[in-house]
CSV table of C-alpha atoms and ligand atoms in Angstrom, one decimal:
chain,number,residue,atom,x,y,z
A,13,MET,CA,19.6,-133.1,-45.1
A,14,THR,CA,19.2,-129.6,-46.3
A,15,GLU,CA,16.1,-127.9,-45.0
A,16,LEU,CA,14.7,-125.6,-47.7
A,17,ILE,CA,12.1,-123.1,-46.6
A,18,PRO,CA,8.4,-124.1,-47.1
A,19,GLY,CA,7.2,-122.8,-50.5
A,20,PHE,CA,10.7,-122.8,-52.0
A,21,LEU,CA,10.4,-121.8,-55.6
A,22,TRP,CA,11.5,-124.3,-58.2
A,23,GLY,CA,11.2,-122.9,-61.7
A,24,ALA,CA,12.7,-121.7,-64.9
A,25,SER,CA,13.2,-118.2,-66.3
A,26,THR,CA,12.8,-116.4,-69.6
A,27,ALA,CA,12.9,-112.9,-71.1
A,28,PRO,CA,10.4,-111.4,-73.5
A,29,HIS,CA,12.8,-110.4,-76.3
A,30,GLN,CA,14.5,-113.8,-76.3
A,31,ILE,CA,11.3,-115.8,-76.7
A,32,GLU,CA,8.3,-113.8,-77.8
A,33,GLY,CA,9.2,-112.8,-81.4
A,34,ASN,CA,8.6,-109.6,-83.3
A,35,ASN,CA,9.4,-107.1,-80.6
A,36,VAL,CA,9.3,-104.5,-83.2
A,37,ASN,CA,9.1,-101.4,-81.1
A,38,SER,CA,12.2,-102.2,-79.0
A,39,ASP,CA,15.7,-100.7,-79.5
A,40,TRP,CA,17.2,-104.2,-79.9
A,41,TRP,CA,14.9,-104.9,-82.8
A,42,ALA,CA,16.2,-101.7,-84.4
A,43,PHE,CA,19.8,-102.5,-83.5
A,44,GLU,CA,19.9,-106.2,-84.7
A,45,PRO,CA,20.5,-105.5,-88.4
A,46,HIS,CA,23.5,-103.5,-87.6
A,47,MET,CA,25.3,-106.1,-85.5
A,48,PRO,CA,27.9,-107.5,-87.9
A,49,GLY,CA,27.7,-111.3,-88.2
A,50,MET,CA,24.9,-111.6,-85.8
A,51,ALA,CA,21.5,-113.2,-86.0
A,52,ARG,CA,18.2,-111.4,-85.7
A,53,SER,CA,15.5,-112.4,-83.2
A,54,GLY,CA,12.7,-112.5,-85.8
A,55,ASP,CA,9.8,-114.7,-84.6
A,56,ALA,CA,12.1,-115.8,-81.8
A,57,ILE,CA,10.3,-119.0,-80.6
A,58,ASP,CA,6.8,-117.4,-80.8
A,59,SER,CA,6.2,-117.7,-77.1
A,60,TYR,CA,4.1,-114.6,-77.4
A,61,HIS,CA,1.4,-116.9,-78.8
A,62,ARG,CA,2.5,-120.2,-77.2
A,63,TYR,CA,3.1,-119.1,-73.6
A,64,ALA,CA,0.3,-121.3,-72.3
A,65,GLU,CA,1.9,-124.4,-73.9
A,66,ASP,CA,5.3,-123.4,-72.5
A,67,MET,CA,4.0,-122.9,-69.0
A,68,ARG,CA,2.0,-126.2,-69.1
A,69,LEU,CA,5.2,-128.1,-69.9
A,70,LEU,CA,6.9,-126.6,-66.9
A,71,ALA,CA,4.0,-127.3,-64.6
A,72,ASP,CA,3.5,-130.8,-65.9
A,73,ALA,CA,7.1,-131.6,-65.2
A,74,GLY,CA,6.7,-130.6,-61.6
A,75,LEU,CA,8.0,-127.0,-61.4
A,76,ASN,CA,6.1,-124.6,-59.2
A,77,ALA,CA,7.3,-121.2,-60.6
A,78,TYR,CA,7.9,-119.4,-63.8
A,79,ARG,CA,9.9,-116.2,-64.2
A,80,PHE,CA,9.0,-114.2,-67.3
A,81,GLY,CA,9.1,-110.6,-68.4
A,82,ILE,CA,6.7,-108.0,-69.5
A,83,GLU,CA,7.9,-105.8,-72.4
A,84,TRP,CA,8.0,-102.1,-72.0
A,85,ALA,CA,8.3,-101.6,-75.7
A,86,ARG,CA,5.0,-103.4,-76.3
A,87,ILE,CA,3.1,-101.8,-73.4
A,88,GLU,CA,4.3,-98.2,-74.3
A,89,PRO,CA,5.2,-98.3,-78.0
A,90,HIS,CA,5.2,-94.5,-78.1
A,91,GLU,CA,5.8,-92.3,-75.1
A,92,GLY,CA,2.6,-91.9,-73.1
A,93,HIS,CA,0.6,-94.2,-75.4
A,94,ILE,CA,-0.4,-97.3,-73.4
A,95,SER,CA,-1.5,-100.4,-75.2
A,96,LEU,CA,-4.4,-101.8,-73.2
A,97,ALA,CA,-4.3,-104.9,-75.3
A,98,GLU,CA,-0.7,-105.7,-74.4
A,99,LEU,CA,-1.4,-105.1,-70.7
A,100,ALA,CA,-4.3,-107.5,-71.0
A,101,HIS,CA,-2.0,-110.0,-72.8
A,102,TYR,CA,0.5,-109.9,-69.9
A,103,ARG,CA,-2.3,-110.2,-67.3
A,104,ARG,CA,-3.5,-113.3,-69.1
A,105,MET,CA,0.0,-114.7,-68.8
A,106,ILE,CA,0.0,-114.1,-65.1
A,107,ASP,CA,-3.5,-115.7,-64.8
A,108,THR,CA,-2.4,-118.7,-66.8
A,109,ALA,CA,0.7,-119.3,-64.6
A,110,VAL,CA,-1.4,-119.1,-61.5
A,111,ASP,CA,-4.1,-121.5,-62.9
A,112,LEU,CA,-1.3,-124.0,-63.7
A,113,GLY,CA,0.1,-123.8,-60.2
A,114,LEU,CA,3.1,-121.8,-61.2
A,115,THR,CA,4.1,-118.8,-59.0
A,116,PRO,CA,4.7,-115.9,-61.5
A,117,VAL,CA,8.0,-114.1,-61.0
A,118,VAL,CA,7.6,-111.0,-63.2
A,119,THR,CA,10.5,-109.0,-64.6
A,120,LEU,CA,9.7,-105.4,-65.6
A,121,HIS,CA,12.8,-104.7,-67.7
A,122,HIS,CA,15.1,-107.3,-69.3
A,123,PHE,CA,17.8,-105.5,-71.5
A,124,THR,CA,15.4,-104.0,-74.1
A,125,ASN,CA,14.1,-100.4,-74.0
A,126,PRO,CA,11.3,-99.0,-76.2
A,127,ARG,CA,12.9,-97.5,-79.3
A,128,TRP,CA,11.6,-94.0,-78.5
A,129,PHE,CA,13.3,-94.1,-75.1
A,130,THR,CA,16.7,-94.9,-76.6
A,131,GLU,CA,16.3,-92.5,-79.5
A,132,ASP,CA,15.6,-89.8,-77.0
A,133,GLY,CA,18.8,-90.3,-75.0
A,134,GLY,CA,18.2,-93.6,-73.1
A,135,TRP,CA,19.2,-94.0,-69.5
A,136,LEU,CA,21.3,-90.8,-69.4
A,137,GLU,CA,18.5,-88.5,-70.5
A,138,ASP,CA,17.2,-86.3,-67.7
A,139,ARG,CA,13.7,-87.8,-67.9
A,140,ALA,CA,14.9,-91.4,-67.9
A,141,ILE,CA,13.9,-92.1,-64.3
A,142,ASP,CA,10.5,-90.4,-64.6
A,143,ARG,CA,9.8,-92.4,-67.8
A,144,PHE,CA,10.7,-95.7,-66.1
A,145,ARG,CA,8.7,-94.8,-63.0
A,146,SER,CA,5.7,-94.0,-65.2
A,147,TYR,CA,6.0,-97.4,-67.0
A,148,VAL,CA,6.2,-99.2,-63.7
A,149,GLU,CA,3.1,-97.3,-62.5
A,150,THR,CA,1.3,-98.6,-65.6
A,151,ALA,CA,2.6,-102.1,-65.0
A,152,THR,CA,1.1,-102.2,-61.5
A,153,ARG,CA,-2.3,-102.2,-63.1
A,154,ILE,CA,-1.8,-105.8,-63.9
A,155,LEU,CA,0.2,-107.0,-61.0
A,156,ASP,CA,-2.6,-107.7,-58.6
A,157,GLY,CA,-1.7,-110.9,-56.6
A,158,VAL,CA,1.8,-111.2,-58.0
A,159,GLU,CA,4.2,-111.9,-55.2
A,160,TRP,CA,7.6,-111.5,-56.9
A,161,VAL,CA,8.7,-108.7,-59.1
A,162,CYS,CA,12.1,-108.1,-60.5
A,163,THR,CA,12.6,-104.5,-61.5
A,164,ILE,CA,15.6,-104.5,-63.8
A,165,ASN,CA,17.4,-107.5,-65.0
A,166,GLU,CA,21.2,-107.5,-64.8
A,167,PRO,CA,21.7,-103.8,-64.5
A,168,ASN,CA,25.4,-104.4,-64.6
A,169,ILE,CA,25.1,-105.9,-68.1
A,170,LEU,CA,22.6,-103.3,-69.1
A,171,ALA,CA,25.1,-100.6,-68.1
A,172,LEU,CA,27.7,-102.3,-70.2
A,173,MET,CA,25.3,-102.6,-73.2
A,174,ALA,CA,24.6,-98.9,-73.2
A,175,LEU,CA,28.3,-98.3,-73.2
A,176,MET,CA,28.9,-100.8,-76.0
A,177,GLY,CA,26.4,-99.0,-78.2
A,178,LYS,CA,23.9,-101.8,-78.0
A,179,SER,CA,21.2,-99.2,-77.4
A,180,GLN,CA,22.3,-96.8,-80.1
A,181,GLN,CA,20.7,-98.4,-83.1
A,182,GLN,CA,23.5,-97.5,-85.4
A,183,ALA,CA,26.1,-99.5,-87.4
A,184,PRO,CA,29.7,-99.1,-86.2
A,185,ALA,CA,31.3,-96.1,-88.0
A,186,GLU,CA,34.8,-96.2,-89.4
A,187,GLY,CA,37.3,-96.1,-86.6
A,188,ASP,CA,34.8,-97.3,-84.0
A,189,ASP,CA,35.7,-100.0,-81.7
A,190,ALA,CA,34.1,-103.0,-83.3
A,191,GLU,CA,34.0,-104.9,-80.0
A,192,LYS,CA,31.3,-102.6,-78.9
A,193,TRP,CA,28.9,-104.3,-81.3
A,194,LEU,CA,29.5,-107.8,-80.1
A,195,SER,CA,26.9,-109.7,-78.0
A,196,PRO,CA,26.9,-108.6,-74.4
A,197,THR,CA,26.6,-112.2,-73.2
A,198,VAL,CA,28.9,-114.2,-75.4
A,199,GLU,CA,32.7,-114.3,-74.7
A,200,GLY,CA,35.3,-115.7,-77.0
A,201,ASP,CA,38.2,-115.0,-79.4
A,202,ALA,CA,36.8,-111.7,-80.7
A,203,ARG,CA,36.5,-110.3,-77.2
A,204,PRO,CA,37.8,-112.5,-74.4
A,205,VAL,CA,36.6,-110.4,-71.5
A,206,LEU,CA,33.4,-108.3,-71.4
A,207,PRO,CA,34.1,-104.6,-71.0
A,208,SER,CA,33.5,-102.9,-67.7
A,209,PRO,CA,30.0,-101.3,-67.2
A,210,ASP,CA,29.8,-97.6,-67.1
A,211,PRO,CA,29.2,-96.6,-63.4
A,212,THR,CA,27.4,-93.4,-64.4
A,213,ILE,CA,24.8,-95.5,-66.1
A,214,GLY,CA,24.9,-98.0,-63.3
A,215,ARG,CA,24.0,-95.3,-60.7
A,216,ARG,CA,21.2,-94.1,-63.0
A,217,LEU,CA,19.9,-97.6,-63.1
A,218,ALA,CA,20.1,-97.8,-59.3
A,219,GLN,CA,17.9,-94.7,-59.1
A,220,ALA,CA,15.5,-96.3,-61.5
A,221,HIS,CA,15.3,-99.4,-59.4
A,222,GLN,CA,14.7,-97.3,-56.3
A,223,ALA,CA,11.9,-95.5,-58.0
A,224,ALA,CA,10.3,-98.8,-59.2
A,225,ARG,CA,10.6,-100.2,-55.7
A,226,GLU,CA,8.7,-97.2,-54.2
A,227,VAL,CA,5.9,-97.5,-56.8
A,228,LEU,CA,5.6,-101.3,-56.2
A,229,LYS,CA,5.5,-100.8,-52.4
A,230,GLU,CA,2.9,-98.1,-52.7
A,231,ARG,CA,0.6,-99.9,-55.2
A,232,THR,CA,1.1,-103.6,-54.8
A,233,GLY,CA,1.8,-106.3,-52.2
A,234,ALA,CA,4.7,-107.7,-54.2
A,235,LYS,CA,8.2,-108.4,-53.0
A,236,SER,CA,10.6,-106.5,-55.2
A,237,GLY,CA,14.3,-106.7,-56.0
A,238,TRP,CA,16.6,-106.6,-58.9
A,239,THR,CA,18.6,-109.4,-60.5
A,240,VAL,CA,22.4,-109.0,-60.7
A,241,ALA,CA,24.9,-110.8,-63.0
A,242,CYS,CA,27.1,-112.3,-60.3
A,243,GLN,CA,30.5,-113.2,-61.7
A,244,SER,CA,32.0,-115.1,-58.7
A,245,LEU,CA,35.3,-113.3,-59.2
A,246,THR,CA,38.3,-114.4,-57.1
A,247,ALA,CA,41.8,-112.9,-56.7
A,248,THR,CA,45.0,-114.6,-57.8
A,249,PRO,CA,47.6,-114.4,-55.0
A,250,GLY,CA,48.4,-110.9,-54.0
A,251,ASN,CA,45.7,-109.3,-56.1
A,252,GLU,CA,42.9,-108.9,-53.5
A,253,GLU,CA,42.9,-105.1,-53.8
A,254,LYS,CA,42.6,-105.3,-57.6
A,255,LEU,CA,39.7,-107.8,-57.1
A,256,ARG,CA,37.8,-105.3,-54.9
A,257,GLU,CA,38.3,-102.5,-57.4
A,258,VAL,CA,37.2,-104.6,-60.4
A,259,ARG,CA,34.3,-106.2,-58.6
A,260,TYR,CA,33.0,-102.9,-57.3
A,261,VAL,CA,32.5,-101.5,-60.9
A,262,ARG,CA,31.2,-104.8,-62.3
A,263,GLU,CA,29.0,-106.1,-59.5
A,264,ASP,CA,29.2,-104.6,-56.0
A,265,LEU,CA,27.8,-101.3,-56.9
A,266,TYR,CA,24.6,-103.2,-57.9
A,267,LEU,CA,24.6,-105.5,-54.9
A,268,GLU,CA,25.0,-102.6,-52.5
A,269,ALA,CA,22.0,-100.9,-54.2
A,270,ALA,CA,20.0,-104.0,-53.2
A,271,ARG,CA,20.5,-103.5,-49.4
A,272,GLY,CA,17.0,-103.4,-47.8
A,273,ASP,CA,15.3,-104.9,-50.9
A,274,ASP,CA,12.9,-107.8,-50.3
A,275,PHE,CA,15.2,-110.1,-52.2
A,276,ILE,CA,18.3,-110.1,-54.4
A,277,GLY,CA,18.1,-112.0,-57.6
A,278,VAL,CA,21.4,-113.9,-58.0
A,279,GLN,CA,22.3,-114.9,-61.6
A,280,SER,CA,25.3,-117.1,-61.9
A,281,TYR,CA,27.0,-119.1,-64.7
A,282,SER,CA,30.7,-119.2,-64.2
A,283,SER,CA,33.6,-117.8,-62.3
A,284,GLN,CA,36.8,-115.9,-63.2
A,285,THR,CA,40.0,-114.8,-61.6
A,286,VAL,CA,41.4,-111.3,-61.3
A,287,ASP,CA,45.1,-110.6,-61.5
A,288,ALA,CA,47.1,-107.4,-61.4
A,289,ASN,CA,45.8,-106.5,-64.9
A,290,GLY,CA,42.1,-107.1,-64.2
A,291,ILE,CA,39.9,-110.0,-65.2
A,292,VAL,CA,41.7,-113.0,-66.6
A,293,PRO,CA,39.9,-114.4,-69.7
A,294,HIS,CA,38.4,-117.9,-69.3
A,295,PRO,CA,41.3,-120.3,-69.9
A,296,GLU,CA,40.8,-122.3,-73.1
A,297,HIS,CA,39.5,-125.7,-72.3
A,298,PRO,CA,37.4,-128.4,-74.0
A,299,ASP,CA,34.8,-128.0,-71.2
A,300,ASN,CA,34.2,-124.4,-72.0
A,301,THR,CA,30.5,-123.7,-72.7
A,302,LEU,CA,28.9,-122.4,-75.9
A,303,THR,CA,29.1,-118.9,-74.6
A,304,GLY,CA,32.8,-119.2,-74.0
A,305,ASN,CA,32.6,-119.6,-70.2
A,306,ALA,CA,34.6,-122.0,-68.1
A,307,TYR,CA,32.6,-124.9,-66.7
A,308,ARG,CA,32.2,-123.8,-63.1
A,309,PRO,CA,29.1,-125.1,-61.4
A,310,ASP,CA,30.7,-124.1,-58.1
A,311,ALA,CA,30.2,-120.5,-59.1
A,312,LEU,CA,26.7,-120.5,-57.8
A,313,GLY,CA,27.8,-121.1,-54.2
A,314,ILE,CA,30.5,-118.3,-54.5
A,315,ALA,CA,27.9,-115.9,-55.9
A,316,VAL,CA,25.3,-116.6,-53.3
A,317,ARG,CA,27.8,-116.1,-50.4
A,318,HIS,CA,29.1,-112.9,-51.9
A,319,ALA,CA,25.7,-111.5,-52.6
A,320,TRP,CA,24.5,-112.3,-49.1
A,321,GLU,CA,27.4,-110.5,-47.5
A,322,THR,CA,27.5,-107.5,-49.9
A,323,THR,CA,23.7,-106.8,-49.7
A,324,GLY,CA,23.8,-107.0,-45.9
A,325,HIS,CA,21.9,-110.3,-45.7
A,326,THR,CA,19.1,-109.6,-48.2
A,327,PRO,CA,17.1,-112.8,-48.9
A,328,VAL,CA,18.4,-114.6,-52.0
A,329,LEU,CA,16.4,-115.8,-55.0
A,330,ILE,CA,18.3,-117.6,-57.7
A,331,THR,CA,16.8,-116.0,-60.7
A,332,GLU,CA,19.1,-117.5,-63.3
A,333,ASN,CA,21.6,-120.4,-63.3
A,334,GLY,CA,22.4,-122.7,-66.2
A,335,ILE,CA,24.7,-123.7,-69.0
A,336,ALA,CA,25.0,-123.2,-72.7
A,337,THR,CA,25.5,-126.7,-74.1
A,338,ASP,CA,24.1,-129.0,-76.7
A,339,ASP,CA,24.6,-131.9,-74.5
A,340,ASP,CA,21.7,-132.3,-72.0
A,341,THR,CA,23.7,-134.8,-69.9
A,342,ARG,CA,26.1,-132.0,-69.2
A,343,ARG,CA,23.3,-129.7,-68.3
A,344,ILE,CA,22.1,-132.2,-65.7
A,345,ALA,CA,25.6,-132.7,-64.4
A,346,TYR,CA,26.3,-129.0,-64.2
A,347,THR,CA,22.9,-128.2,-62.5
A,348,SER,CA,23.2,-131.0,-59.9
A,349,GLU,CA,26.6,-129.8,-58.9
A,350,ALA,CA,25.4,-126.1,-58.8
A,351,LEU,CA,22.4,-127.2,-56.6
A,352,ARG,CA,24.7,-129.0,-54.2
A,353,HIS,CA,26.7,-125.8,-53.8
A,354,LEU,CA,23.5,-123.9,-53.3
A,355,PHE,CA,22.3,-126.3,-50.7
A,356,ALA,CA,25.6,-125.9,-48.8
A,357,THR,CA,24.8,-122.2,-48.6
A,358,VAL,CA,21.4,-123.0,-47.0
A,359,ASP,CA,23.1,-125.4,-44.6
A,360,ASP,CA,25.3,-122.4,-43.6
A,361,GLY,CA,22.3,-120.3,-42.7
A,362,ILE,CA,21.8,-118.2,-45.9
A,363,ASP,CA,18.2,-117.3,-46.6
A,364,VAL,CA,17.6,-118.8,-50.1
A,365,ARG,CA,14.0,-118.5,-51.4
A,366,GLY,CA,14.1,-120.4,-54.6
A,367,TYR,CA,16.0,-121.7,-57.7
A,368,LEU,CA,14.9,-120.6,-61.2
A,369,HIS,CA,16.9,-122.2,-63.9
A,370,TRP,CA,18.0,-120.3,-67.0
A,371,THR,CA,16.2,-121.2,-69.2
A,372,ALA,CA,12.9,-122.8,-69.9
A,373,LEU,CA,13.4,-123.0,-73.7
A,374,ASP,CA,16.3,-122.7,-76.2
A,375,ASN,CA,16.0,-119.1,-77.3
A,376,TYR,CA,17.6,-116.0,-78.8
A,377,GLU,CA,20.9,-115.4,-77.0
A,378,TRP,CA,21.4,-111.7,-77.9
A,379,GLY,CA,22.7,-112.0,-81.4
A,380,HIS,CA,23.1,-115.8,-81.5
A,381,TRP,CA,21.0,-118.9,-81.7
A,382,GLU,CA,23.7,-121.5,-81.1
A,383,PRO,CA,24.2,-121.2,-77.4
A,384,THR,CA,21.4,-123.4,-76.1
A,385,PHE,CA,20.5,-123.1,-72.4
A,386,GLY,CA,17.0,-124.6,-72.5
A,387,LEU,CA,15.3,-127.4,-70.7
A,388,ILE,CA,13.1,-127.6,-73.8
A,389,ALA,CA,14.3,-127.6,-77.4
A,390,VAL,CA,12.3,-125.7,-80.0
A,391,ASP,CA,12.0,-126.4,-83.8
A,392,ARG,CA,12.4,-122.9,-85.1
A,393,GLU,CA,10.4,-123.6,-88.3
A,394,THR,CA,7.4,-125.4,-86.8
A,395,PHE,CA,7.8,-124.0,-83.2
A,396,GLU,CA,7.2,-127.5,-81.9
A,397,ARG,CA,8.5,-127.9,-78.3
A,398,HIS,CA,10.6,-130.9,-77.4
A,399,PRO,CA,11.3,-131.3,-73.7
A,400,LYS,CA,14.8,-132.5,-72.9
A,401,PRO,CA,15.5,-135.1,-70.1
A,402,SER,CA,16.8,-132.2,-67.9
A,403,LEU,CA,13.2,-130.8,-67.6
A,404,ALA,CA,11.8,-134.0,-66.1
A,405,TRP,CA,15.0,-134.3,-64.0
A,406,LEU,CA,14.6,-130.8,-62.5
A,407,GLY,CA,10.9,-131.4,-62.1
A,408,ASP,CA,11.5,-134.5,-60.0
A,409,ILE,CA,13.8,-132.6,-57.8
A,410,ALA,CA,11.2,-129.8,-57.5
A,411,ARG,CA,8.4,-132.3,-56.6
A,412,SER,CA,10.6,-133.9,-53.9
A,413,GLY,CA,11.5,-130.5,-52.4
A,414,GLY,CA,15.1,-131.1,-53.2
A,415,LYS,CA,15.3,-134.5,-51.6
A,416,ALA,CA,15.7,-136.3,-55.0
A,417,LEU,CA,19.0,-134.5,-55.5
A,418,GLU,CA,20.3,-135.6,-52.1
A,419,ALA,CA,19.2,-139.2,-52.9
A,420,GLN,CA,21.3,-139.0,-56.1
A,421,ALA,CA,24.4,-138.2,-54.1
B,12,IFM,O1,20.4,-115.1,-71.9
B,12,IFM,C1,21.0,-114.3,-70.9
B,12,IFM,C2,19.9,-113.5,-70.1
B,12,IFM,O2,19.2,-112.7,-70.9
B,12,IFM,C3,20.6,-112.7,-69.0
B,12,IFM,N1,21.5,-113.5,-68.2
B,12,IFM,C4,22.4,-114.4,-68.9
B,12,IFM,C5,21.7,-115.2,-69.9
B,12,IFM,C6,22.6,-116.2,-70.6
B,12,IFM,O3,23.7,-115.5,-71.2
């Protein structure tokens, strides 16, 4: 029997831009109309107004944690102008979670920047770190009692988005590489492999993370860390050196920057091989997910082991794991297998603090609505929530402290 630590977090994750709706002061909002063939976020799933209902569904099902983000573009819609009403809104969210028995795991930055920040040079501008630090200082006003804070979500994908022009708010010009304007999370025919993130931006983000950590340490009692897209890369025979090279730019730079953090957020969906030419596209297969990924629930175990080693044994929190599918039975099958691989890492002595599923509700997948990752379906016209069987299933496992999964074996 796997022994999980007391207080193990069992929950689900979301991100503001993907669920709230009308994030009008963000760079993504400005960028969306320029993404050829892609959908806009619009009202999203109106969780800005319905967050209490969403959290209640998770708590009633048996989960004990909820990871959600606060939105910089709402809190600071113009540089230096702080919206006290928005700060109060996010404090109410924290209080609601706590009242419902959900441990809040709060993300400070999840892909979107305020529009003014991007228009004035984004992450490569000289004042970027000071601007982010100042936002984090503001955010600490509402973080009293919050135990878990994620500074920046998937900095390795954020660094790629900036490179792809996702933060540029401009339509592709003639002669531009159209691939740059594709969703940063969906792979497929148009662009079989995500481009490499820009390490210059990556190092900038590492500085921003470090600045945020210092502020959080000084002003709050929260544990802080960042959450990395862990790609569970493996080498084809003879290509171990190439693997190290590719993995450093895409992942290890970010894992190494988490050494000494209170936790590392591991986010895992699939796995890919690396050959002499670099990353091999996911092989075509009927089991591929709606984001074009290979069906690889074992990826979670590979990701946790690699993150644990590369961060020098930083405690692990699974901040995202899930599958884009319209078949909820597959979601349950994928997640049970992923959890078994996770439990094996605990059996091997890795310090795992919790499992937060991606995602609570079907939502806006960065340019697309079709890839559905949610435990809860949403009618996008009425905004009615319809829990899927996977929510009750995960809730039962949570209530039993993981034992229900072992009983299913
Ligand atoms: O939806 C995204 C999320 O915003 C970041 N991690 C991956 C998820 C699924 O693609």
